[in-house]
Amino acid sequence: MTVSRILARDGASALDSLEPLHAAICATAQKPLASAHALPADAYTDEHHFAWECEAILKRQWLSVAHVSQLTAAGDYVNLDLLGERLTVVNTGEQGIKVLSRVCAHRGMDVMPPEFGHAQQGNCSAFRCPYHHWVYGLDGRLRGAPFMKEHPEVAGGELALHAFRSVVWQGLVFVNFSGDAAVITEQFGGLEASLGRWQLEELVMVADIAWDCAFNWKVLVENFMEPYHHAGAHHELFQPVMPAQGCWTDKEGEHYQVCHLPLAPSLQQKVQDGEPQLVSFTPMPALLADDFLEWTVYLAAPTALFFVAPDRVYWYRLQPVAAGRMELHTTMLVHPDAMDDEHYQQTLATETELMRTFHLEDMEMCSAVQAGLSSAAYRPGPLNALEEPVWLFQRYLARQINDAQQS
Ligand code: FES
Ligand SMILES: [Fe+2]
């Protein structure tokens, strides 16, 4: 569905009414970093703009939905709702991993409805719709429909659960709803040289925390990428070990950005003296010596977020729901060798608790920011140079607005 059609539900002028906001976003993004400002509140609170973003940005780009370690055997599946679509990400066996719609090809029932307690993750040999018991194979093809064997459409073998375009990149399954995003390596290939050393396809997801977030998806992306808040929100947890002042933002790609969080100089000295710091699990085997001197955050735009350390990767699954709401999974991936350590279970418990603690700090900040954005008193304030990733993200959004205007 086109942007104009979805917005037309609320009146033909809805798209026109977004022009001032889009012009304001582009004008903000055009400022040099030294005079950069936050975006107008409507960028985060306006439901029409959110509907526009869903169609013009989110559905047209690659969105990460699962990690391969969740889908190792034929029949393994992960279900999620994303941008109004009910999805199952499934290991089909012979046909690899697919992203299928859960909408039944009969009369539209969800073949695995969470409302009736269906597991969100598991293993199955087929999909059976609970309504009239149509059965689909793991590849999504209809295998049987009670009392309709002779029906030409059923017998013809063409009915199936819809398969969305998907690809596995760096161990993550990505979906593209529109079907016309550029090849994923054209968009994110510039990250492979560095992120590739973490060999994400080899890792195992060992923790997965679900959050119901009362804030806009961009509030999280901006918070995730900028290190300025280490000195505030994380002044106890991160500031002493990865001080904001030492962080720096890499050269951007058109569809990605990278921010480096070097360890404090005293910790770096210890690393160089042969004492790894902040390493609890078995480190990734293909890292370079310098990889032990920092943690790094990556954005594969618009929503794939990675926070990498020598011994773990945090990957975030974002599911924007409304202007002021998002479902979020924060996950932790480690190398399988880490599980052979005799203290592994204790380490995992400690690190999962730490993960929950620092995420809670971010959730509190982001929720309160969203409330502030809804206030009549909100004015976009000036950005610090350490918030360069926020400014880069504004420029990404402006490019998306310009692209949509030209298409
Ligand atoms: S709606 Fe699924 S079998 Fe009828
Ligand atoms: Fe944070």
PDB file of N, CA and C in Angstrom, residues 336-378:
ATOM      1  N   PRO A 336      29.835 -20.145  21.351  1.00  0.00           N
ATOM      2  CA  PRO A 336      29.464 -21.431  21.980  1.00  0.00           C
ATOM      3  C   PRO A 336      30.530 -21.967  22.927  1.00  0.00           C
ATOM      4  N   ASP A 337      31.807 -21.655  22.686  1.00  0.00           N
ATOM      5  CA  ASP A 337      32.863 -22.141  23.590  1.00  0.00           C
ATOM      6  C   ASP A 337      32.671 -21.603  25.011  1.00  0.00           C
ATOM      7  N   ALA A 338      31.993 -20.462  25.135  1.00  0.00           N
ATOM      8  CA  ALA A 338      31.791 -19.871  26.469  1.00  0.00           C
ATOM      9  C   ALA A 338      31.028 -20.830  27.380  1.00  0.00           C
ATOM     10  N   MET A 339      30.213 -21.678  26.764  1.00  0.00           N
ATOM     11  CA  MET A 339      29.368 -22.576  27.569  1.00  0.00           C
ATOM     12  C   MET A 339      30.158 -23.725  28.185  1.00  0.00           C
ATOM     13  N   ASP A 340      31.370 -23.928  27.700  1.00  0.00           N
ATOM     14  CA  ASP A 340      32.195 -25.007  28.269  1.00  0.00           C
ATOM     15  C   ASP A 340      32.872 -24.581  29.564  1.00  0.00           C
ATOM     16  N   ASP A 341      32.845 -23.294  29.847  1.00  0.00           N
ATOM     17  CA  ASP A 341      33.510 -22.800  31.073  1.00  0.00           C
ATOM     18  C   ASP A 341      32.765 -23.321  32.305  1.00  0.00           C
ATOM     19  N   GLU A 342      33.516 -23.748  33.303  1.00  0.00           N
ATOM     20  CA  GLU A 342      32.846 -24.351  34.478  1.00  0.00           C
ATOM     21  C   GLU A 342      31.992 -23.326  35.238  1.00  0.00           C
ATOM     22  N   HIS A 343      32.302 -22.043  35.086  1.00  0.00           N
ATOM     23  CA  HIS A 343      31.524 -21.015  35.791  1.00  0.00           C
ATOM     24  C   HIS A 343      30.457 -20.389  34.889  1.00  0.00           C
ATOM     25  N   TYR A 344      30.222 -21.008  33.727  1.00  0.00           N
ATOM     26  CA  TYR A 344      29.350 -20.365  32.733  1.00  0.00           C
ATOM     27  C   TYR A 344      27.987 -19.963  33.296  1.00  0.00           C
ATOM     28  N   GLN A 345      27.323 -20.871  34.004  1.00  0.00           N
ATOM     29  CA  GLN A 345      25.948 -20.570  34.459  1.00  0.00           C
ATOM     30  C   GLN A 345      25.934 -19.359  35.397  1.00  0.00           C
ATOM     31  N   GLN A 346      26.907 -19.309  36.287  1.00  0.00           N
ATOM     32  CA  GLN A 346      26.983 -18.176  37.221  1.00  0.00           C
ATOM     33  C   GLN A 346      27.288 -16.880  36.465  1.00  0.00           C
ATOM     34  N   THR A 347      28.225 -16.971  35.514  1.00  0.00           N
ATOM     35  CA  THR A 347      28.575 -15.785  34.716  1.00  0.00           C
ATOM     36  C   THR A 347      27.353 -15.296  33.937  1.00  0.00           C
ATOM     37  N   LEU A 348      26.631 -16.229  33.353  1.00  0.00           N
ATOM     38  CA  LEU A 348      25.444 -15.852  32.571  1.00  0.00           C
ATOM     39  C   LEU A 348      24.420 -15.150  33.462  1.00  0.00           C
ATOM     40  N   ALA A 349      24.206 -15.688  34.653  1.00  0.00           N
ATOM     41  CA  ALA A 349      23.232 -15.072  35.564  1.00  0.00           C
ATOM     42  C   ALA A 349      23.662 -13.646  35.920  1.00  0.00           C
ATOM     43  N   THR A 350      24.951 -13.473  36.221  1.00  0.00           N
ATOM     44  CA  THR A 350      25.462 -12.148  36.595  1.00  0.00           C
ATOM     45  C   THR A 350      25.339 -11.171  35.420  1.00  0.00           C
ATOM     46  N   GLU A 351      25.750 -11.626  34.240  1.00  0.00           N
ATOM     47  CA  GLU A 351      25.753 -10.733  33.079  1.00  0.00           C
ATOM     48  C   GLU A 351      24.333 -10.419  32.600  1.00  0.00           C
ATOM     49  N   THR A 352      23.419 -11.365  32.772  1.00  0.00           N
ATOM     50  CA  THR A 352      22.032 -11.090  32.383  1.00  0.00           C
ATOM     51  C   THR A 352      21.442 -10.033  33.320  1.00  0.00           C
ATOM     52  N   GLU A 353      21.809 -10.117  34.571  1.00  0.00           N
ATOM     53  CA  GLU A 353      21.323  -9.128  35.534  1.00  0.00           C
ATOM     54  C   GLU A 353      21.906  -7.749  35.215  1.00  0.00           C
ATOM     55  N   LEU A 354      23.187  -7.716  34.858  1.00  0.00           N
ATOM     56  CA  LEU A 354      23.812  -6.440  34.483  1.00  0.00           C
ATOM     57  C   LEU A 354      23.113  -5.853  33.252  1.00  0.00           C
ATOM     58  N   MET A 355      22.819  -6.738  32.307  1.00  0.00           N
ATOM     59  CA  MET A 355      22.143  -6.307  31.074  1.00  0.00           C
ATOM     60  C   MET A 355      20.777  -5.696  31.402  1.00  0.00           C
ATOM     61  N   ARG A 356      20.068  -6.354  32.320  1.00  0.00           N
ATOM     62  CA  ARG A 356      18.758  -5.823  32.709  1.00  0.00           C
ATOM     63  C   ARG A 356      18.916  -4.453  33.382  1.00  0.00           C
ATOM     64  N   THR A 357      19.951  -4.336  34.202  1.00  0.00           N
ATOM     65  CA  THR A 357      20.144  -3.091  34.958  1.00  0.00           C
ATOM     66  C   THR A 357      20.449  -1.928  34.027  1.00  0.00           C
ATOM     67  N   PHE A 358      21.389  -2.111  33.087  1.00  0.00           N
ATOM     68  CA  PHE A 358      21.720  -0.945  32.254  1.00  0.00           C
ATOM     69  C   PHE A 358      20.629  -0.650  31.238  1.00  0.00           C
ATOM     70  N   HIS A 359      19.895  -1.694  30.829  1.00  0.00           N
ATOM     71  CA  HIS A 359      18.758  -1.434  29.949  1.00  0.00           C
ATOM     72  C   HIS A 359      17.665  -0.664  30.689  1.00  0.00           C
ATOM     73  N   LEU A 360      17.474  -1.010  31.952  1.00  0.00           N
ATOM     74  CA  LEU A 360      16.456  -0.285  32.731  1.00  0.00           C
ATOM     75  C   LEU A 360      16.785   1.199  32.800  1.00  0.00           C
ATOM     76  N   GLU A 361      18.073   1.505  32.946  1.00  0.00           N
ATOM     77  CA  GLU A 361      18.472   2.924  32.961  1.00  0.00           C
ATOM     78  C   GLU A 361      18.071   3.597  31.657  1.00  0.00           C
ATOM     79  N   ASP A 362      18.298   2.908  30.543  1.00  0.00           N
ATOM     80  CA  ASP A 362      17.916   3.485  29.247  1.00  0.00           C
ATOM     81  C   ASP A 362      16.397   3.590  29.103  1.00  0.00           C
ATOM     82  N   MET A 363      15.685   2.563  29.557  1.00  0.00           N
ATOM     83  CA  MET A 363      14.213   2.576  29.424  1.00  0.00           C
ATOM     84  C   MET A 363      13.610   3.748  30.211  1.00  0.00           C
ATOM     85  N   GLU A 364      14.154   3.965  31.402  1.00  0.00           N
ATOM     86  CA  GLU A 364      13.629   5.082  32.214  1.00  0.00           C
ATOM     87  C   GLU A 364      13.852   6.405  31.503  1.00  0.00           C
ATOM     88  N   MET A 365      15.050   6.582  30.938  1.00  0.00           N
ATOM     89  CA  MET A 365      15.357   7.840  30.240  1.00  0.00           C
ATOM     90  C   MET A 365      14.444   8.010  29.019  1.00  0.00           C
ATOM     91  N   CYS A 366      14.357   6.951  28.225  1.00  0.00           N
ATOM     92  CA  CYS A 366      13.592   7.063  26.977  1.00  0.00           C
ATOM     93  C   CYS A 366      12.100   7.318  27.259  1.00  0.00           C
ATOM     94  N   SER A 367      11.551   6.668  28.293  1.00  0.00           N
ATOM     95  CA  SER A 367      10.131   6.876  28.616  1.00  0.00           C
ATOM     96  C   SER A 367       9.891   8.325  29.039  1.00  0.00           C
ATOM     97  N   ALA A 368      10.802   8.852  29.851  1.00  0.00           N
ATOM     98  CA  ALA A 368      10.621  10.222  30.320  1.00  0.00           C
ATOM     99  C   ALA A 368      10.841  11.226  29.191  1.00  0.00           C
ATOM    100  N   VAL A 369      11.752  10.900  28.267  1.00  0.00           N
ATOM    101  CA  VAL A 369      11.953  11.775  27.095  1.00  0.00           C
ATOM    102  C   VAL A 369      10.662  11.843  26.277  1.00  0.00           C
ATOM    103  N   GLN A 370      10.021  10.680  26.067  1.00  0.00           N
ATOM    104  CA  GLN A 370       8.789  10.678  25.274  1.00  0.00           C
ATOM    105  C   GLN A 370       7.720  11.547  25.943  1.00  0.00           C
ATOM    106  N   ALA A 371       7.633  11.446  27.274  1.00  0.00           N
ATOM    107  CA  ALA A 371       6.668  12.297  27.989  1.00  0.00           C
ATOM    108  C   ALA A 371       7.018  13.762  27.766  1.00  0.00           C
ATOM    109  N   GLY A 372       8.309  14.085  27.799  1.00  0.00           N
ATOM    110  CA  GLY A 372       8.743  15.468  27.577  1.00  0.00           C
ATOM    111  C   GLY A 372       8.417  15.948  26.179  1.00  0.00           C
ATOM    112  N   LEU A 373       8.551  15.041  25.206  1.00  0.00           N
ATOM    113  CA  LEU A 373       8.269  15.422  23.813  1.00  0.00           C
ATOM    114  C   LEU A 373       6.794  15.763  23.612  1.00  0.00           C
ATOM    115  N   SER A 374       5.952  15.231  24.489  1.00  0.00           N
ATOM    116  CA  SER A 374       4.513  15.514  24.380  1.00  0.00           C
ATOM    117  C   SER A 374       4.120  16.793  25.116  1.00  0.00           C
ATOM    118  N   SER A 375       5.075  17.432  25.747  1.00  0.00           N
ATOM    119  CA  SER A 375       4.776  18.639  26.533  1.00  0.00           C
ATOM    120  C   SER A 375       4.761  19.890  25.653  1.00  0.00           C
ATOM    121  N   ALA A 376       3.878  20.832  25.981  1.00  0.00           N
ATOM    122  CA  ALA A 376       3.854  22.113  25.270  1.00  0.00           C
ATOM    123  C   ALA A 376       5.140  22.886  25.520  1.00  0.00           C
ATOM    124  N   ALA A 377       5.860  22.528  26.563  1.00  0.00           N
ATOM    125  CA  ALA A 377       7.079  23.268  26.913  1.00  0.00           C
ATOM    126  C   ALA A 377       8.302  22.789  26.131  1.00  0.00           C
ATOM    127  N   TYR A 378       8.160  21.678  25.396  1.00  0.00           N
ATOM    128  CA  TYR A 378       9.348  21.131  24.702  1.00  0.00           C
ATOM    129  C   TYR A 378       9.824  22.064  23.592  1.00  0.00           C
TER     130      TYR A 378
END
